[in-house]
CSV table of C-alpha atoms in Angstrom, one decimal:
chain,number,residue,atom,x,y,z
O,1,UNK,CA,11.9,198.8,-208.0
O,2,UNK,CA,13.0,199.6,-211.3
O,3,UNK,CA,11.7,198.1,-214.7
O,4,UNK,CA,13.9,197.9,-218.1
O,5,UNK,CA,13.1,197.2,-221.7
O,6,UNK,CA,14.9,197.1,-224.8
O,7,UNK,CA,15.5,196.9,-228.5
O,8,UNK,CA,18.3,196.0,-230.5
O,9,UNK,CA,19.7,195.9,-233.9
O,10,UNK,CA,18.0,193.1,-236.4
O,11,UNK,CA,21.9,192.6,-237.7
O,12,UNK,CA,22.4,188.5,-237.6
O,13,UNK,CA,25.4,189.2,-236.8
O,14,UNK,CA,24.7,191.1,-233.3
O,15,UNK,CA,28.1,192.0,-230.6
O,16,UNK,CA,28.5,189.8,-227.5
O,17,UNK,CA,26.9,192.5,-225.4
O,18,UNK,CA,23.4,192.7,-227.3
O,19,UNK,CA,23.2,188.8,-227.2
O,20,UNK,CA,23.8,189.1,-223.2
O,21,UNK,CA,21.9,191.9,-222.9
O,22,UNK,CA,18.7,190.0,-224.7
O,23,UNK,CA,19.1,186.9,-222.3
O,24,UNK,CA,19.2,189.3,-219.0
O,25,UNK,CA,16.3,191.0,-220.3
O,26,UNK,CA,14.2,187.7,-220.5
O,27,UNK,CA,15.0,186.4,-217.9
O,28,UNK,CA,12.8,188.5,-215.7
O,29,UNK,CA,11.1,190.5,-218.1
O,30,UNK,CA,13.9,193.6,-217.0
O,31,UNK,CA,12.2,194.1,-213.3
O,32,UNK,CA,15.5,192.6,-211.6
O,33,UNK,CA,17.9,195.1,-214.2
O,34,UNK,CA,20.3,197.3,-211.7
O,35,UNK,CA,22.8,198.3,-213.6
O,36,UNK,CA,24.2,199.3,-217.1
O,37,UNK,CA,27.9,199.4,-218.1
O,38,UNK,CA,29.5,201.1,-221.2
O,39,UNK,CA,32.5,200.6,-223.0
O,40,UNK,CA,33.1,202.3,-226.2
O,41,UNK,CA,36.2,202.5,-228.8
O,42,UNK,CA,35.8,198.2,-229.1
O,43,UNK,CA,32.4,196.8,-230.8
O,44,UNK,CA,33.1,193.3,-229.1
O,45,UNK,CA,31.6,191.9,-232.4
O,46,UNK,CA,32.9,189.6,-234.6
O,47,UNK,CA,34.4,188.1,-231.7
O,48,UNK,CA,32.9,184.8,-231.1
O,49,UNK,CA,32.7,182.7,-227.7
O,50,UNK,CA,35.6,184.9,-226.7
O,51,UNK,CA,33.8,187.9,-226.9
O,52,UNK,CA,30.6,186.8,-224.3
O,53,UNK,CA,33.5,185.3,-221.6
O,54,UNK,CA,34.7,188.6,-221.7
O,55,UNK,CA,31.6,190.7,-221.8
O,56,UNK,CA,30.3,188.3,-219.0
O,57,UNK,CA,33.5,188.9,-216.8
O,58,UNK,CA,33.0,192.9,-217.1
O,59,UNK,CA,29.4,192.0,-215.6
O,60,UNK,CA,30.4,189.6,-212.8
O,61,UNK,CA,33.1,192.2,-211.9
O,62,UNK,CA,30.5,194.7,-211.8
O,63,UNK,CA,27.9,192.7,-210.2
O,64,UNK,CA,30.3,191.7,-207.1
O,65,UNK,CA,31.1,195.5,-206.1
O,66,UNK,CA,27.7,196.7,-206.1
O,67,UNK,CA,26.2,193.5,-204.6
O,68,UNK,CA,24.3,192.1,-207.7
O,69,UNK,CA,24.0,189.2,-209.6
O,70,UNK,CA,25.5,189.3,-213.1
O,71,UNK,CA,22.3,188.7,-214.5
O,72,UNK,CA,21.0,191.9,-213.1
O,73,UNK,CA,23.9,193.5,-215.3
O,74,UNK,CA,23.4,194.8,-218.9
O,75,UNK,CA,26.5,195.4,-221.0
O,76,UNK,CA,26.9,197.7,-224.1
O,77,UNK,CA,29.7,198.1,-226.6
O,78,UNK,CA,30.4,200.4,-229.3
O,79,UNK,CA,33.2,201.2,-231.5
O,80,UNK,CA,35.6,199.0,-233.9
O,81,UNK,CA,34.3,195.4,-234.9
O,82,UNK,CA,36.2,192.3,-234.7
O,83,UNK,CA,38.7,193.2,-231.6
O,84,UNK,CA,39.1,191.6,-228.6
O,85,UNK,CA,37.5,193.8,-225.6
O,86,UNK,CA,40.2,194.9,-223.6
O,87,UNK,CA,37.7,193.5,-220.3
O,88,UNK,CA,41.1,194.1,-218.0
O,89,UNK,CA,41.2,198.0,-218.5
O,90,UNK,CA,37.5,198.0,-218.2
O,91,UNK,CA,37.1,195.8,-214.7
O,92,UNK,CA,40.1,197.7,-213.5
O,93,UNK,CA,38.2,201.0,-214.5
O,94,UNK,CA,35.0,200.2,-212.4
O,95,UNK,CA,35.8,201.1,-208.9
O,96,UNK,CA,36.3,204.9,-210.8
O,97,UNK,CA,33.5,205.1,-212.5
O,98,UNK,CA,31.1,203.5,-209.4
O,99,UNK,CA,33.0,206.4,-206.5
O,100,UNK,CA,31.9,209.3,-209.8
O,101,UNK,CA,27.8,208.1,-209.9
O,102,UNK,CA,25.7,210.8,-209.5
O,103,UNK,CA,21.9,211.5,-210.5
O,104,UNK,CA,22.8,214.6,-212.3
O,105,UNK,CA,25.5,213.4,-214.7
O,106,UNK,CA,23.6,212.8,-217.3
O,107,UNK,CA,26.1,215.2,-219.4
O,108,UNK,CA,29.1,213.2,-218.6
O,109,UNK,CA,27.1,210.0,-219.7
O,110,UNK,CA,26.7,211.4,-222.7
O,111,UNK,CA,30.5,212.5,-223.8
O,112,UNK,CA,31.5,209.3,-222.6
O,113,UNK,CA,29.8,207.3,-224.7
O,114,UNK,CA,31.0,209.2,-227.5
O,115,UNK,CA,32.8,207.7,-230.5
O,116,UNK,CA,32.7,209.2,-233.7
O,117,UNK,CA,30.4,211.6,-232.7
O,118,UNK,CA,31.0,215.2,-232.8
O,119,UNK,CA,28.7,216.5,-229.8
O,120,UNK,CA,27.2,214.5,-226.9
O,121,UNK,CA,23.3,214.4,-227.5
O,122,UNK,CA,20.6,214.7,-224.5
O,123,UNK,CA,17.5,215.5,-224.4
O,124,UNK,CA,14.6,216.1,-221.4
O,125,UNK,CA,11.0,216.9,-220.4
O,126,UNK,CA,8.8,217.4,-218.0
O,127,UNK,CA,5.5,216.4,-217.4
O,128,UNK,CA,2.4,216.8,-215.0
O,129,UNK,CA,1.1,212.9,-214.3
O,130,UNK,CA,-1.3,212.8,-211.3
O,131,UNK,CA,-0.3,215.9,-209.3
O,132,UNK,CA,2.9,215.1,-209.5
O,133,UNK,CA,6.2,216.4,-211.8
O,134,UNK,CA,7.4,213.4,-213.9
O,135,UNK,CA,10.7,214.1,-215.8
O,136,UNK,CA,11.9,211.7,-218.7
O,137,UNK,CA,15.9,212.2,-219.8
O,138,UNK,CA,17.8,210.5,-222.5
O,139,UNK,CA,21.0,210.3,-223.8
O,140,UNK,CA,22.7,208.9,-227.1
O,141,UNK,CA,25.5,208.3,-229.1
O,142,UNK,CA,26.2,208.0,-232.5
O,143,UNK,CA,27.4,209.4,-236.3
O,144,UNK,CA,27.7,206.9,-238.8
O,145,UNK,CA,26.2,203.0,-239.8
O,146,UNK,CA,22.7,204.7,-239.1
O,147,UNK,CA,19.9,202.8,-240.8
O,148,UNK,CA,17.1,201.8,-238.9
O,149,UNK,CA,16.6,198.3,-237.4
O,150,UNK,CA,18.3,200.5,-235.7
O,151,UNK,CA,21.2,202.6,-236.2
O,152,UNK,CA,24.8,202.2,-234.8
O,153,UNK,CA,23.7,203.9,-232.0
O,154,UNK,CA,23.2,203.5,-228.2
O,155,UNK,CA,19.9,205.4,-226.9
O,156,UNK,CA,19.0,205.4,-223.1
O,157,UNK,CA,15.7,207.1,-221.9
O,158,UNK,CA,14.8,206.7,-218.2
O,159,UNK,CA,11.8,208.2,-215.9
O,160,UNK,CA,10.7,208.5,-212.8
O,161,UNK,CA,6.6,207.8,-213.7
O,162,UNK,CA,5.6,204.9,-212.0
O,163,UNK,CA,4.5,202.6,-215.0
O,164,UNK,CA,3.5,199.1,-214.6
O,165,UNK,CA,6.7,196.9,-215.8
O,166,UNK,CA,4.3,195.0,-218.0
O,167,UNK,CA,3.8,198.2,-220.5
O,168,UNK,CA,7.8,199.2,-221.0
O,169,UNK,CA,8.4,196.5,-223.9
O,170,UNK,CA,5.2,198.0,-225.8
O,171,UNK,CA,6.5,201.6,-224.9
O,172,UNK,CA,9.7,201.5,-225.8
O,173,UNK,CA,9.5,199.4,-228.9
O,174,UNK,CA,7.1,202.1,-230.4
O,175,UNK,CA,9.3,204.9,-229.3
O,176,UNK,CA,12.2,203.5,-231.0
O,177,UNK,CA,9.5,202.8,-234.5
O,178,UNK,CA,9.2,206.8,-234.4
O,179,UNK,CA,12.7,207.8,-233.4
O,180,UNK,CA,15.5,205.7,-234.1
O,181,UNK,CA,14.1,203.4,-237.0
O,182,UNK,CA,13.3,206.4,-238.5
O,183,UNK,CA,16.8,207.9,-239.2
O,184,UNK,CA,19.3,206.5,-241.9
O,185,UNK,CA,22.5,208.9,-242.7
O,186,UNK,CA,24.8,206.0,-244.5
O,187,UNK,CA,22.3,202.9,-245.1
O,188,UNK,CA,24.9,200.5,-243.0
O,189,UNK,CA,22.7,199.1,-240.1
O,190,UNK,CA,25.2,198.3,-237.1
O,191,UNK,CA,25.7,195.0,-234.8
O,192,UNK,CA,25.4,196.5,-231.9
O,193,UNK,CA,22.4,199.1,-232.0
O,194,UNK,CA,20.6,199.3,-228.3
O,195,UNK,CA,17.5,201.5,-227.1
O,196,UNK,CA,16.9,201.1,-223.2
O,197,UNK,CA,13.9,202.6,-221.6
O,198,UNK,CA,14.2,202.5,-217.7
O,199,UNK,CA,11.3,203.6,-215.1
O,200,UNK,CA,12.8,204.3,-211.8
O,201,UNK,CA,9.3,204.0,-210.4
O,202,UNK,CA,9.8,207.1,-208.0
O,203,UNK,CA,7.5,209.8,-208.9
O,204,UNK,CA,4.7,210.4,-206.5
O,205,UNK,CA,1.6,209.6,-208.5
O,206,UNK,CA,-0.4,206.4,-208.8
O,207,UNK,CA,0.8,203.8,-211.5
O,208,UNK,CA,-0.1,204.0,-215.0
O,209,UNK,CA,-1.3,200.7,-215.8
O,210,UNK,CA,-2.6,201.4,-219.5
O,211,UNK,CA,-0.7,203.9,-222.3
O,212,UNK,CA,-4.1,204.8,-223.2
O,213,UNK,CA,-5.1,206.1,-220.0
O,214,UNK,CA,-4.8,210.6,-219.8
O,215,UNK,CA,-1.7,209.5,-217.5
O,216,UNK,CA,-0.5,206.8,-220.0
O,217,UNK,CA,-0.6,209.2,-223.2
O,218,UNK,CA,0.6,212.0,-221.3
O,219,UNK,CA,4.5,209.9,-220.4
O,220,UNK,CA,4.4,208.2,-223.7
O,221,UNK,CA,4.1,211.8,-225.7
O,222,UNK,CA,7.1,213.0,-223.3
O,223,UNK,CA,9.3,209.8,-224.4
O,224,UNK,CA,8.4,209.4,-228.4
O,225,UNK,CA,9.4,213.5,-227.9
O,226,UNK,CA,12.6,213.0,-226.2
O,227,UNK,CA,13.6,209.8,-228.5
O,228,UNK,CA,12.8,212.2,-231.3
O,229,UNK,CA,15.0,214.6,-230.2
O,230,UNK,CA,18.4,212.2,-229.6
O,231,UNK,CA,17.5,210.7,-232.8
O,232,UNK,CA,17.4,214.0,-234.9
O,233,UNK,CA,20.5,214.9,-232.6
O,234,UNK,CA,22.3,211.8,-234.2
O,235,UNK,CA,21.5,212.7,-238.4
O,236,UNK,CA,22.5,216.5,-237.2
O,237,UNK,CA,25.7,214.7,-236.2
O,238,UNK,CA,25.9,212.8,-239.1
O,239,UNK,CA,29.7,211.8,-240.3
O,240,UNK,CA,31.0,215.0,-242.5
O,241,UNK,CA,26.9,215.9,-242.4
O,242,UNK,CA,26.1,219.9,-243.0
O,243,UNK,CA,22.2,219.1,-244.2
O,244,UNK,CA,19.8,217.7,-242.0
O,245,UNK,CA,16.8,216.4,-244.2
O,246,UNK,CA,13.0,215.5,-243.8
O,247,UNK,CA,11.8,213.5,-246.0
O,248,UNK,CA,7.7,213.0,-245.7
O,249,UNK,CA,5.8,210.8,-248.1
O,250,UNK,CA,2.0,211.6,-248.2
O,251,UNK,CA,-1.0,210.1,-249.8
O,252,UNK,CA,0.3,206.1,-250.0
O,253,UNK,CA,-1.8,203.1,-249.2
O,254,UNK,CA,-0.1,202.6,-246.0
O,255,UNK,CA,2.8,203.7,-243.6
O,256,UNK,CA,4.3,201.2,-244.6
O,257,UNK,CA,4.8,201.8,-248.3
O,258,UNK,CA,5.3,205.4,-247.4
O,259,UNK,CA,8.1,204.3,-245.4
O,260,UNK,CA,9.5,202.3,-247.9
O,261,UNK,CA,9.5,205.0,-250.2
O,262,UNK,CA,11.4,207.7,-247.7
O,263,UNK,CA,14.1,205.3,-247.3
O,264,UNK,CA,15.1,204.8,-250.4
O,265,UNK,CA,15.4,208.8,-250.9
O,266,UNK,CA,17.3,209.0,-247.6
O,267,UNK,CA,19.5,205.8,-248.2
O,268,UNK,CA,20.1,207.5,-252.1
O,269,UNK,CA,23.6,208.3,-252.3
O,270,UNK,CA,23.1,210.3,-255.9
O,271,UNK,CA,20.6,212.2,-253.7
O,272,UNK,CA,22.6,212.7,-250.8
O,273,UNK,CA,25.6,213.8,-252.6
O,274,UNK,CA,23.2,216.6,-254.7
O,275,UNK,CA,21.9,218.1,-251.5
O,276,UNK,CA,25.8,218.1,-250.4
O,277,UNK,CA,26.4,220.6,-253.6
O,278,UNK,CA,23.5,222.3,-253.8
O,279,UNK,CA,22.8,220.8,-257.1
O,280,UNK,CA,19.2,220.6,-258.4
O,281,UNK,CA,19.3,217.2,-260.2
O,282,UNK,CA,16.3,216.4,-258.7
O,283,UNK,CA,15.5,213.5,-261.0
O,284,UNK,CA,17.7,211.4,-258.4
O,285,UNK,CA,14.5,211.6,-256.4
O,286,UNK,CA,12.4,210.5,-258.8
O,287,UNK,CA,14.2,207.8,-259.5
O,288,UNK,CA,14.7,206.7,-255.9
O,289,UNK,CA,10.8,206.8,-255.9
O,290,UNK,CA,10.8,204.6,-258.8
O,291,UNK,CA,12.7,201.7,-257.7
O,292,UNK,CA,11.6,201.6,-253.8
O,293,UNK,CA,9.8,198.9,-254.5
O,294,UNK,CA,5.9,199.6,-255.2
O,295,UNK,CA,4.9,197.4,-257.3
O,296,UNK,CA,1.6,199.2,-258.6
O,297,UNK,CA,3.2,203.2,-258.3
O,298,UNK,CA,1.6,205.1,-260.8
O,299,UNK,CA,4.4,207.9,-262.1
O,300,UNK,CA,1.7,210.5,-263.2
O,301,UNK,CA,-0.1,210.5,-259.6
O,302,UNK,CA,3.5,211.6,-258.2
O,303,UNK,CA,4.1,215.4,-256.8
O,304,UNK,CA,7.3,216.4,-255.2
O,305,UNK,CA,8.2,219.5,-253.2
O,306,UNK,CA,11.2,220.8,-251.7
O,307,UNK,CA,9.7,222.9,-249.1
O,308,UNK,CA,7.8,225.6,-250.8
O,309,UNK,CA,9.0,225.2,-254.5
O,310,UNK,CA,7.3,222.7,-256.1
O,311,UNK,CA,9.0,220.8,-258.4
O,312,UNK,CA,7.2,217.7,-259.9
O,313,UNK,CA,3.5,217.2,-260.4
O,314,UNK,CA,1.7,214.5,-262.1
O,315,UNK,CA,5.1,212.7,-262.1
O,316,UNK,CA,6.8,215.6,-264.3
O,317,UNK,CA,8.2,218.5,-263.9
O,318,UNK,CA,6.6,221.5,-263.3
O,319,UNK,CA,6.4,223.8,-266.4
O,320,UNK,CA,6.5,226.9,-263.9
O,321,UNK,CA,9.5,225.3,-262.0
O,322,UNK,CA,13.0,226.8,-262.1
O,323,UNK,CA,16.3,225.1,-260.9
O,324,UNK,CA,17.3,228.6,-259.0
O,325,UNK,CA,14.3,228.1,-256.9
O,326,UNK,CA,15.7,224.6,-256.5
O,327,UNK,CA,19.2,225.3,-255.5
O,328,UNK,CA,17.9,228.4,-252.9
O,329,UNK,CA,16.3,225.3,-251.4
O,330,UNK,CA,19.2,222.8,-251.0
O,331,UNK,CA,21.6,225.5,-249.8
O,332,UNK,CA,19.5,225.5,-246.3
O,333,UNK,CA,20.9,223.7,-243.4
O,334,UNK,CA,17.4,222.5,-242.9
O,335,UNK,CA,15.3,220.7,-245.7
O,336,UNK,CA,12.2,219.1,-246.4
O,337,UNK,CA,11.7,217.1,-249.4
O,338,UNK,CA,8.0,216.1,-249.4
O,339,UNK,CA,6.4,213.3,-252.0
O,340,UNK,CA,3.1,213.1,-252.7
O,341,UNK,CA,1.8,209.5,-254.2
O,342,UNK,CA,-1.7,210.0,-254.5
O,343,UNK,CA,-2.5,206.4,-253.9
O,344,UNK,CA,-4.0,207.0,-250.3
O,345,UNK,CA,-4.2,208.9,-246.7
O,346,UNK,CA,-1.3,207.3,-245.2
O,347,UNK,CA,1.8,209.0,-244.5
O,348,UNK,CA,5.2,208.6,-243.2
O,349,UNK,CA,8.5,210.9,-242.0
O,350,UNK,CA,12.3,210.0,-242.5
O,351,UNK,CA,15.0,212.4,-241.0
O,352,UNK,CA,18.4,211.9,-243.4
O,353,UNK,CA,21.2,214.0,-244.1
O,354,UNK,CA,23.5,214.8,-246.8
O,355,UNK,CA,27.3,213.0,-248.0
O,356,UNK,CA,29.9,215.4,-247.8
O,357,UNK,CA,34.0,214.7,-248.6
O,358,UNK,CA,34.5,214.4,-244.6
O,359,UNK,CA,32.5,211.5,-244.6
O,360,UNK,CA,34.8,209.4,-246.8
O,361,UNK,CA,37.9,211.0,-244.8
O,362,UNK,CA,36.0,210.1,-241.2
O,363,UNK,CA,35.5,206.9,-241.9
O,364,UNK,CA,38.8,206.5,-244.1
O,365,UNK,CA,40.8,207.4,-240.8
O,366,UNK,CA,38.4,205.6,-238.4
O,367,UNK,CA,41.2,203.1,-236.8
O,368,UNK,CA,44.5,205.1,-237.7
């Protein structure tokens, strides 16, 4: 049968359908998971003992008419915090949406689960595993309160492979480290954030039973690539975005000081508001540099590019830099602001986009 893992947002303050989806997952380790059910428009956070009796009915109603046990159930919300599900409308919606399954509407998934999102976002590959075609297909949602661990965002990626249940969690916690905990558009990290990786177990090959194996590396590639893509798919869609952004810090001690330092450029709002106009004030990214929190950064080892032009080296600017080279730059749809530390061999990539007016007026006008 099928196997399940998952990830969830690191906000304390996680929605009723993350805790119950955590407590299904270990319970069997995700091998007895049947069935997923989305609501979206209503977070179902904020909503206390109230808010898992509810979640919980939508399951049992769910369970009964396809002849499961709740437990085999996982829930996910997403939408406005602190409001009571509407769990009547959604149990009364179910017989619907069961008659409408089909394998191939992975499109309709994806619109459905739309919120503030502009597009629905898939993604798919194939791959050869064994003598045998193995396909892995995802689908996400989300536009705003991205910051990893993880993002407000729901991400499902399922495959046929047949992979030994024991490997998912490993799987799908490092495809959501290189995907979705490596976006940020507005710095708010939501309470309801859920990555699910499903193997159907169908494909005709023999099971993978280590990601190191030819087999093993051959899926994971396909599912870090597809959780790429729906995670890049969510910062294009970014609330009022027009910028999408790469932001690669080079030559650190380690990841994860590079890391540290790519967030706190993609979190900057000074920075994203100067990409937003085009504006070559590019001493906001120095700055950001400076307080990210590296104790022992040495300024004069520092080199910045924005992708061809280089701007700073040995933490200053360049004598041969000019701000029109700058601006030509930032006026791109696509961007890549590159840092060099020259503390190291480690590296690490952020994808960010810019603050425009709409965002303000998106999120302004959210609930009216």
């Amino acid at each position: 049968g099928a196997a399940v893992a998952g990830v969830f947002t690191q906000n304390r303050f996680c929605a009723a359908p993350v805790q119950i989806c955590r407590a299904h997952l270990a319970g069997d380790g995700g091998n007895a998971i049947r069935a997923l059910v989305i609501n979206t428009g209503n977070a179902n956070a904020g909503t206390g003992e109230d808010g898992l009796a509810r979640a919980n009915k939508v399951c049992a109603a769910l369970a009964s008419q396809l002849g499961l046990k709740p437990e085999q159930v996982l829930p996910f919300s997403t939408g406005v915090i602190m409001e009571t599900l509407p769990d009547d409308r959604i149990v009364a919606g179910l017989p619907a949406a069961i008659a409408n399954l089909k394998a191939d509407n992975w499109a309709e998934a994806a619109a459905g689960i739309m919120t503030t999102d502009t597009l629905p976002k898939a993604a798919s590959r194939q791959v050869q595993i064994g003598g045998a075609t193995v396909t892995v297909t995802g689908i996400s949602k989300g536009a705003g309160m991205i910051k990893p661990n993880m993002a407000t965002m729901l991400g499902y990626v399922a495959t046929d492979a047949r992979l030994a249940p024991g490997l998912l969690p490993a799987l799908v916690k490092e495809a959501a480290d290189l995907s979705f905990n490596r976006i940020t558009i507005d710095g708010d990290t939501s309470t309801n954030d859920s990555f699910i990786f499903i193997a159907s177990r169908q494909a005709a090959h023999a099971e993978i039973t280590s990601l190191d194996s030819a087999e093993g590396r051959a899926l994971r590639e396909a599912v870090i690539a597809v959780s790429q893509q729906l995670a890049q798919a969510i910062v294009r869609d970014g609330e009022g975005a027009t910028k999408f952004i790469s932001v690669v810090v080079e030559g650190g001690k380690d990841e994860e000081e590079c890391r540290k330092v790519a967030y706190a450029i993609g979190h900057s709002p000074l920075v994203k508001t100067a990409f937003f106009a085009s504006d070559p004030n590019l001493g906001r990214i120095l700055a950001a540099v400076g307080y990210a929190g590296i104790a022992d950064l040495d300024q004069s080892l520092i080199e910045l590019h924005l992708d061809d032009v280089h701007v700073v080296t040995r933490g200053g600017r360049r004598p041969e830099y000019r701000e029109e080279d700058g601006q030509r730059v930032m006026k791109k749809s696509e961007i890549t602001v590159r840092v060099g530390l020259g503390r190291g061999n480690a590296s690490s990539t952020v994808w960010t986009c810019d603050f425009s007016h709409d965002y303000v007026t998106i999120n302004a006008d959210y609930r009216s």
